[in-house]
Every structure is written in C-alpha cells, then in structure tokens.
mmCIF file of C-alpha atoms in Angstrom:
data_model
loop_
_atom_site.group_PDB
_atom_site.id
_atom_site.type_symbol
_atom_site.label_atom_id
_atom_site.label_comp_id
_atom_site.label_asym_id
_atom_site.label_seq_id
_atom_site.Cartn_x
_atom_site.Cartn_y
_atom_site.Cartn_z
ATOM 1 C CA MET A 1 36.418 56.519 -1.623
ATOM 2 C CA ILE A 2 37.951 53.645 0.354
ATOM 3 C CA GLU A 3 40.880 54.828 2.475
ATOM 4 C CA SER A 4 43.708 52.463 3.388
ATOM 5 C CA LYS A 5 47.449 52.836 3.881
ATOM 6 C CA TYR A 6 48.000 49.291 2.584
ATOM 7 C CA TYR A 7 45.291 48.515 0.016
ATOM 8 C CA LEU A 8 44.722 50.441 -3.203
ATOM 9 C CA VAL A 9 41.222 50.107 -4.662
ATOM 10 C CA GLU A 10 40.500 50.774 -8.339
ATOM 11 C CA LYS A 11 37.155 50.282 -10.101
ATOM 12 C CA LYS A 12 36.701 49.251 -13.728
ATOM 13 C CA GLU A 13 32.956 49.364 -14.398
ATOM 14 C CA HIS A 14 31.511 46.449 -12.379
ATOM 15 C CA VAL A 15 34.901 45.056 -11.337
ATOM 16 C CA ALA A 16 36.881 46.384 -8.344
ATOM 17 C CA TRP A 17 40.618 45.694 -8.115
ATOM 18 C CA VAL A 18 42.078 45.561 -4.608
ATOM 19 C CA TRP A 19 45.857 45.889 -4.763
ATOM 20 C CA PHE A 20 48.327 44.924 -2.055
ATOM 21 C CA ASN A 21 50.260 48.182 -2.287
ATOM 22 C CA ARG A 22 53.510 47.791 -0.360
ATOM 23 C CA ALA A 23 55.751 46.754 -3.213
ATOM 24 C CA ASP A 24 58.997 47.869 -1.566
ATOM 25 C CA LYS A 25 58.397 45.211 1.139
ATOM 26 C CA LYS A 26 57.043 42.598 -1.272
ATOM 27 C CA ASN A 27 53.612 43.393 0.162
ATOM 28 C CA ALA A 28 54.436 41.916 3.584
ATOM 29 C CA MET A 29 51.329 42.356 5.724
ATOM 30 C CA ASN A 30 51.844 45.016 8.400
ATOM 31 C CA GLN A 31 49.357 46.372 10.933
ATOM 32 C CA ASP A 32 47.483 48.391 8.283
ATOM 33 C CA ALA A 33 47.049 45.300 6.108
ATOM 34 C CA TRP A 34 45.534 43.317 8.968
ATOM 35 C CA MET A 35 43.291 46.075 10.296
ATOM 36 C CA ASP A 36 41.999 47.570 7.016
ATOM 37 C CA SER A 37 40.822 44.430 5.220
ATOM 38 C CA PRO A 38 37.338 44.082 6.820
ATOM 39 C CA ALA A 39 36.399 47.712 6.083
ATOM 40 C CA VAL A 40 37.668 47.518 2.495
ATOM 41 C CA PHE A 41 35.676 44.400 1.643
ATOM 42 C CA GLN A 42 32.581 45.538 3.524
ATOM 43 C CA ALA A 43 32.581 48.783 1.531
ATOM 44 C CA LEU A 44 32.846 46.838 -1.729
ATOM 45 C CA ASP A 45 30.108 44.484 -0.535
ATOM 46 C CA GLU A 46 27.830 47.485 -0.041
ATOM 47 C CA ASP A 47 28.723 49.173 -3.346
ATOM 48 C CA PRO A 48 25.861 48.383 -5.784
ATOM 49 C CA GLU A 49 28.093 49.040 -8.807
ATOM 50 C CA VAL A 50 30.625 46.361 -7.839
ATOM 51 C CA ARG A 51 29.768 42.823 -8.901
ATOM 52 C CA VAL A 52 33.189 41.121 -8.778
ATOM 53 C CA ILE A 53 36.438 41.823 -6.913
ATOM 54 C CA VAL A 54 39.960 40.980 -8.076
ATOM 55 C CA VAL A 55 42.822 41.008 -5.551
ATOM 56 C CA ALA A 56 46.434 41.304 -6.739
ATOM 57 C CA GLY A 57 49.820 42.594 -5.604
ATOM 58 C CA LYS A 58 51.839 45.553 -6.841
ATOM 59 C CA GLY A 59 55.526 45.040 -7.614
ATOM 60 C CA ASP A 60 57.211 41.701 -8.178
ATOM 61 C CA ALA A 61 55.290 39.586 -5.640
ATOM 62 C CA PHE A 62 51.789 38.998 -4.379
ATOM 63 C CA CYS A 63 52.676 38.749 -0.682
ATOM 64 C CA ALA A 64 55.816 37.700 1.205
ATOM 65 C CA GLY A 65 53.805 36.954 4.359
ATOM 66 C CA ILE A 66 53.409 38.680 7.702
ATOM 67 C CA ASP A 67 55.692 41.590 8.562
ATOM 68 C CA LEU A 68 57.119 39.914 11.666
ATOM 69 C CA ILE A 69 59.144 42.852 12.910
ATOM 70 C CA GLY A 70 56.377 45.337 12.194
ATOM 71 C CA MET A 71 53.754 43.324 14.075
ATOM 72 C CA VAL A 72 55.727 42.758 17.273
ATOM 73 C CA GLY A 73 54.968 46.287 18.465
ATOM 74 C CA SER A 74 51.218 45.698 18.292
ATOM 75 C CA MET A 75 51.462 42.235 19.888
ATOM 76 C CA PRO A 76 54.092 42.473 22.670
ATOM 77 C CA GLU A 77 52.600 39.322 24.200
ATOM 78 C CA LEU A 78 54.466 37.324 21.540
ATOM 79 C CA MET A 79 57.798 37.997 23.215
ATOM 80 C CA GLU A 80 56.768 38.180 26.876
ATOM 81 C CA ASN A 81 58.537 35.558 28.991
ATOM 82 C CA GLU A 82 56.074 35.648 31.911
ATOM 83 C CA GLN A 83 53.077 33.878 30.408
ATOM 84 C CA LYS A 84 50.385 34.221 33.075
ATOM 85 C CA GLY A 85 46.680 33.643 32.460
ATOM 86 C CA GLY A 86 45.878 37.313 31.963
ATOM 87 C CA LEU A 87 48.506 37.656 29.258
ATOM 88 C CA LYS A 88 47.221 34.566 27.438
ATOM 89 C CA TRP A 89 43.710 35.970 27.610
ATOM 90 C CA LYS A 90 44.831 39.254 26.036
ATOM 91 C CA LEU A 91 46.657 37.422 23.261
ATOM 92 C CA LEU A 92 43.603 35.288 22.505
ATOM 93 C CA LYS A 93 41.475 38.429 22.081
ATOM 94 C CA LYS A 94 44.026 39.843 19.640
ATOM 95 C CA ILE A 95 43.923 36.761 17.407
ATOM 96 C CA TYR A 96 40.208 37.111 16.615
ATOM 97 C CA PRO A 97 40.555 40.427 14.692
ATOM 98 C CA LEU A 98 43.426 38.925 12.687
ATOM 99 C CA GLN A 99 41.116 36.095 11.678
ATOM 100 C CA GLU A 100 38.583 38.685 10.478
ATOM 101 C CA THR A 101 41.232 40.038 8.102
ATOM 102 C CA MET A 102 40.948 36.796 6.158
ATOM 103 C CA SER A 103 37.257 36.097 6.733
ATOM 104 C CA ALA A 104 36.406 39.462 5.152
ATOM 105 C CA MET A 105 36.702 38.063 1.611
ATOM 106 C CA GLU A 106 34.609 35.043 2.488
ATOM 107 C CA LYS A 107 31.892 37.172 4.104
ATOM 108 C CA CYS A 108 31.790 39.617 1.189
ATOM 109 C CA ARG A 109 28.792 38.726 -0.991
ATOM 110 C CA LYS A 110 30.663 39.592 -4.193
ATOM 111 C CA PRO A 111 32.877 36.869 -5.741
ATOM 112 C CA VAL A 112 36.568 37.454 -5.036
ATOM 113 C CA ILE A 113 39.174 36.365 -7.590
ATOM 114 C CA VAL A 114 42.805 36.515 -6.493
ATOM 115 C CA ALA A 115 45.613 36.878 -9.055
ATOM 116 C CA ILE A 116 48.930 35.645 -7.629
ATOM 117 C CA HIS A 117 52.404 36.292 -9.004
ATOM 118 C CA GLY A 118 55.759 35.771 -7.305
ATOM 119 C CA TYR A 119 55.739 34.988 -3.601
ATOM 120 C CA CYS A 120 52.569 33.833 -1.854
ATOM 121 C CA ILE A 121 53.905 32.908 1.568
ATOM 122 C CA GLY A 122 52.401 32.487 5.042
ATOM 123 C CA ALA A 123 49.803 35.204 5.476
ATOM 124 C CA GLY A 124 49.569 35.478 1.692
ATOM 125 C CA LEU A 125 48.473 31.837 1.496
ATOM 126 C CA ASP A 126 46.093 32.402 4.407
ATOM 127 C CA PHE A 127 44.555 35.261 2.414
ATOM 128 C CA ILE A 128 44.039 33.453 -0.880
ATOM 129 C CA THR A 129 42.282 30.466 0.708
ATOM 130 C CA ALA A 130 39.471 32.805 1.792
ATOM 131 C CA CYS A 131 38.952 33.969 -1.806
ATOM 132 C CA ASP A 132 36.580 32.274 -4.250
ATOM 133 C CA ILE A 133 38.862 31.678 -7.232
ATOM 134 C CA ARG A 134 42.666 31.556 -7.373
ATOM 135 C CA LEU A 135 44.692 32.253 -10.529
ATOM 136 C CA CYS A 136 48.464 32.541 -10.786
ATOM 137 C CA SER A 137 51.409 33.187 -13.080
ATOM 138 C CA LYS A 138 54.163 30.648 -13.790
ATOM 139 C CA ASP A 139 56.559 32.334 -11.368
ATOM 140 C CA ALA A 140 54.182 32.017 -8.395
ATOM 141 C CA THR A 141 55.393 30.089 -5.356
ATOM 142 C CA PHE A 142 53.333 29.064 -2.345
ATOM 143 C CA CYS A 143 54.309 28.187 1.212
ATOM 144 C CA LEU A 144 52.372 27.447 4.400
ATOM 145 C CA LYS A 145 55.227 28.950 6.380
ATOM 146 C CA GLU A 146 53.961 29.276 9.947
ATOM 147 C CA THR A 147 55.330 26.041 11.436
ATOM 148 C CA ALA A 148 58.829 26.913 10.222
ATOM 149 C CA ILE A 149 58.874 29.952 12.509
ATOM 150 C CA GLY A 150 57.223 28.446 15.571
ATOM 151 C CA PHE A 151 53.563 29.335 14.981
ATOM 152 C CA VAL A 152 50.455 27.310 14.341
ATOM 153 C CA ALA A 153 48.684 28.941 11.382
ATOM 154 C CA ASP A 154 45.790 30.521 13.273
ATOM 155 C CA VAL A 155 43.896 32.828 10.899
ATOM 156 C CA GLY A 156 42.058 30.331 8.715
ATOM 157 C CA VAL A 157 44.321 28.477 6.288
ATOM 158 C CA LEU A 158 44.184 25.197 8.243
ATOM 159 C CA GLN A 159 40.382 25.414 8.193
ATOM 160 C CA ARG A 160 39.941 26.397 4.524
ATOM 161 C CA LEU A 161 42.803 24.695 2.695
ATOM 162 C CA PRO A 162 41.503 21.108 3.234
ATOM 163 C CA PHE A 163 38.304 22.036 1.377
ATOM 164 C CA ILE A 164 40.459 23.182 -1.565
ATOM 165 C CA VAL A 165 43.305 20.640 -1.818
ATOM 166 C CA GLY A 166 42.262 17.882 0.610
ATOM 167 C CA GLN A 167 43.578 16.713 3.960
ATOM 168 C CA GLY A 168 46.714 14.918 2.765
ATOM 169 C CA VAL A 169 48.150 17.840 0.825
ATOM 170 C CA THR A 170 47.197 20.293 3.570
ATOM 171 C CA ARG A 171 49.029 18.229 6.163
ATOM 172 C CA GLU A 172 52.070 17.907 3.904
ATOM 173 C CA MET A 173 52.213 21.681 3.400
ATOM 174 C CA ALA A 174 51.594 22.431 7.088
ATOM 175 C CA TYR A 175 54.111 19.964 8.507
ATOM 176 C CA THR A 176 56.940 20.531 6.014
ATOM 177 C CA ALA A 177 56.479 24.270 5.425
ATOM 178 C CA LYS A 178 58.020 23.613 2.016
ATOM 179 C CA THR A 179 57.546 25.828 -1.020
ATOM 180 C CA ILE A 180 55.586 24.570 -4.026
ATOM 181 C CA ASP A 181 55.596 26.019 -7.525
ATOM 182 C CA SER A 182 52.748 26.979 -9.843
ATOM 183 C CA ARG A 183 52.770 23.611 -11.594
ATOM 184 C CA ARG A 184 52.198 21.722 -8.333
ATOM 185 C CA ALA A 185 49.639 24.329 -7.260
ATOM 186 C CA LEU A 186 47.609 23.601 -10.396
ATOM 187 C CA ASN A 187 47.925 19.832 -9.954
ATOM 188 C CA ILE A 188 46.542 19.962 -6.411
ATOM 189 C CA ASN A 189 43.721 22.374 -7.371
ATOM 190 C CA LEU A 190 45.096 25.214 -5.266
ATOM 191 C CA VAL A 191 44.770 27.393 -8.373
ATOM 192 C CA ASN A 192 42.300 27.198 -11.270
ATOM 193 C CA GLU A 193 44.673 28.318 -14.013
ATOM 194 C CA VAL A 194 48.314 29.286 -14.591
ATOM 195 C CA TYR A 195 49.310 32.158 -16.915
ATOM 196 C CA GLU A 196 52.626 32.858 -18.614
ATOM 197 C CA ASP A 197 53.450 36.038 -16.677
ATOM 198 C CA ALA A 198 51.920 38.745 -14.476
ATOM 199 C CA GLU A 199 50.613 40.750 -17.435
ATOM 200 C CA ALA A 200 48.765 37.746 -18.856
ATOM 201 C CA LEU A 201 47.560 36.865 -15.352
ATOM 202 C CA PHE A 202 45.983 40.257 -14.749
ATOM 203 C CA LYS A 203 44.330 40.215 -18.174
ATOM 204 C CA GLY A 204 43.000 36.734 -17.496
ATOM 205 C CA ALA A 205 41.644 37.776 -14.098
ATOM 206 C CA GLN A 206 39.901 40.787 -15.631
ATOM 207 C CA ALA A 207 38.403 38.610 -18.383
ATOM 208 C CA MET A 208 37.052 36.098 -15.860
ATOM 209 C CA ALA A 209 35.680 38.900 -13.702
ATOM 210 C CA ASP A 210 33.927 40.407 -16.731
ATOM 211 C CA VAL A 211 32.246 37.082 -17.516
ATOM 212 C CA ILE A 212 31.005 36.762 -13.935
ATOM 213 C CA ALA A 213 29.915 40.418 -13.822
ATOM 214 C CA ALA A 214 27.770 39.895 -16.941
ATOM 215 C CA ASN A 215 25.624 37.361 -15.093
ATOM 216 C CA PRO A 216 22.667 38.366 -12.893
ATOM 217 C CA PRO A 217 24.323 39.611 -9.665
ATOM 218 C CA ILE A 218 21.693 38.258 -7.302
ATOM 219 C CA ALA A 219 22.088 34.740 -8.715
ATOM 220 C CA VAL A 220 25.884 34.891 -8.480
ATOM 221 C CA GLN A 221 25.788 36.198 -4.921
ATOM 222 C CA ALA A 222 23.165 33.638 -3.894
ATOM 223 C CA SER A 223 25.383 30.894 -5.321
ATOM 224 C CA LYS A 224 28.299 32.124 -3.202
ATOM 225 C CA ASP A 225 26.072 32.176 -0.129
ATOM 226 C CA VAL A 226 24.960 28.579 -0.689
ATOM 227 C CA LEU A 227 28.529 27.378 -1.309
ATOM 228 C CA ASN A 228 29.755 29.139 1.852
ATOM 229 C CA HIS A 229 26.950 27.611 3.879
ATOM 230 C CA GLY A 230 28.390 24.154 3.277
ATOM 231 C CA THR A 231 31.681 25.006 4.996
ATOM 232 C CA GLU A 232 31.110 27.978 7.285
ATOM 233 C CA GLN A 233 30.199 26.045 10.436
ATOM 234 C CA ALA A 234 33.348 23.935 10.252
ATOM 235 C CA VAL A 235 35.490 26.987 9.469
ATOM 236 C CA ASN A 236 34.033 29.125 12.253
ATOM 237 C CA GLU A 237 34.383 26.414 14.888
ATOM 238 C CA GLY A 238 37.910 25.704 13.683
ATOM 239 C CA LEU A 239 38.891 29.371 13.920
ATOM 240 C CA LYS A 240 37.816 29.580 17.539
ATOM 241 C CA TYR A 241 39.661 26.371 18.390
ATOM 242 C CA VAL A 242 42.919 27.322 16.665
ATOM 243 C CA ALA A 243 42.931 30.745 18.359
ATOM 244 C CA SER A 244 42.906 28.959 21.715
ATOM 245 C CA ILE A 245 45.666 26.547 20.666
ATOM 246 C CA SER A 246 47.780 29.386 19.266
ATOM 247 C CA SER A 247 47.549 31.470 22.433
ATOM 248 C CA ASN A 248 48.592 28.409 24.468
ATOM 249 C CA ILE A 249 51.799 27.660 22.538
ATOM 250 C CA ILE A 250 52.947 31.279 22.109
ATOM 251 C CA PRO A 251 55.569 32.238 22.967
ATOM 252 C CA SER A 252 57.994 29.355 22.869
ATOM 253 C CA HIS A 253 61.775 29.179 22.875
ATOM 254 C CA ASP A 254 61.527 28.092 19.250
ATOM 255 C CA LEU A 255 59.488 31.184 18.326
ATOM 256 C CA ILE A 256 62.013 33.483 19.998
ATOM 257 C CA GLU A 257 64.816 31.590 18.241
ATOM 258 C CA ALA A 258 63.031 32.102 14.910
ATOM 259 C CA PHE A 259 62.798 35.868 15.510
ATOM 260 C CA THR A 260 66.426 36.040 16.659
ATOM 261 C CA ALA A 261 67.729 34.022 13.714
ATOM 262 C CA PHE A 262 65.727 36.170 11.291
ATOM 263 C CA ALA A 263 67.214 39.359 12.748
ATOM 264 C CA GLU A 264 70.721 37.853 12.719
ATOM 265 C CA LYS A 265 70.268 36.420 9.203
ATOM 266 C CA ARG A 266 71.190 32.877 10.191
ATOM 267 C CA LYS A 267 69.546 29.459 10.222
ATOM 268 C CA PRO A 268 67.512 28.872 13.399
ATOM 269 C CA VAL A 269 68.213 25.953 15.748
ATOM 270 C CA PHE A 270 64.964 24.592 17.185
ATOM 271 C CA THR A 271 64.754 22.516 20.367
ATOM 272 C CA GLY A 272 61.014 21.813 20.734
ATOM 273 C CA ASN A 273 60.669 24.047 23.793
#
C-alpha cells in the first residue's frame, strides 16, 4: 500500500492510476504533493505487476499550480529580506528536492501517461512535461505561470518543454505567461490527443495504457530508457543551473508584490526590482 496525503493510487490489473487528490483546492500542490512524489513513483517502479501508470486529477481540474501560501511555511527564505550567502545556500539546497518531485516520473521505468482536464497551471505544467504521454479534454487550459509571479520556473519545465514543443513556443509561453487552450496545445504537440470531456479522457487514457501494457514490459521499459538517454544530460545540467539562478533572484520586490497582491485579491504592480 502506497501512503500519501496528496496522491491516491489505484491499480487496475497492470495499470496504476495516480490521482491528484486535493479536489477542494483544485489539486494545488502543497508540501505533501512535493515531498511524496518520488516515493510514490519509486514504489510503482518496483511493483512487478504495474506496467503503465496514468496520472489524473480528482474534481474539476488537473492542477491549479503550486499552493503559494501553503509552501511559504516550509520555505521562509522566500520572504526573507536579508539575503546573505548562507540564506541563499539554504534556499538552493531546498530547490533540489522540489526538482525530484518532477523527475520522479521521468526516472520511473514504467511509461507514465497523464490525463489533463481543466486547469494545468504552473507546477501542473512542470509535472506533465516529465511524463511520457500527455492527453487532455477540450476544457483543459495550460499556463507556464512562474514569470507572472516573480519566479523563474526552476523544477524542470524550461529544460523539458523545448524537447516537446520547440524553443520558440517554449519562450513564448515562458515570457508571456499566457494561458493556451486544448486546441493550441494539440497544434504545438504539447498533447497527443484531445477528448470531448473528462469521462472520455479517462477512458481514452485507460485504453492507451492497456495497449501499452499488452506489449512485452522489458521492451517498453528499454525503449523509455533509450529515449530518456537522449535528453537526460541536457535536462540534468539545466536543472542544476536553474536552481542556482532561482536562488539568486529570490526574493525580489516583484515576488513580494505578487504574494501581497494575491492575498489582497488585486492586480500586482511590478517594478523590476
């Protein structure tokens, strides 16, 4: 039995479903979400009965992003005004485990399909880029949100997304932080297929997982290993670099303004400081 306060794991023969299970918060990723992911996917990696994994979200959205308020308590460095070297060093060390949250799906030998409905914002987009195959429903929306709130996306999306949609689209999404719909997501190859609604999406994901699970597992897993080998060096080096950049620009006046505006439910005013 896999224990997690955030993820719900269900097995259907050779297919394991991993559910984001915080529907009342639109599956915003809190501390449990970030910390539990590596153990969940390692356990499924080691389970000989599991051949394919499907990730999906309970409720009316896949993931509304990071739980900003919930994470501040575990990362007080984000809001500390006195940014000395020791504080930066501590923040850097805290970014690496957050990167492992996303790398867990990539490192898992079993193929990971992600079924996206509703919001897929910020950390949600980070998450899906580390999965093997992305499917969505018509109502799905995607946003690389981090720049809009004063962060550089530092847990893997800037490393993985260019391999999926190319450099130009990645830069557009990163710089504008604009939301795109399912139609655009399909056109840019962010997703493989779009389904009418969440019910059809989940059925489609299960059907694809069943097809994969019927193939010889060692050949499927070896194929994933070879495909990962082509990108892993660039991704790993990029993760280390972006962690350093992120710890250098946090906090900023703009980041604090983003937090304040969010709490006060108003539009932030950024100054570039």
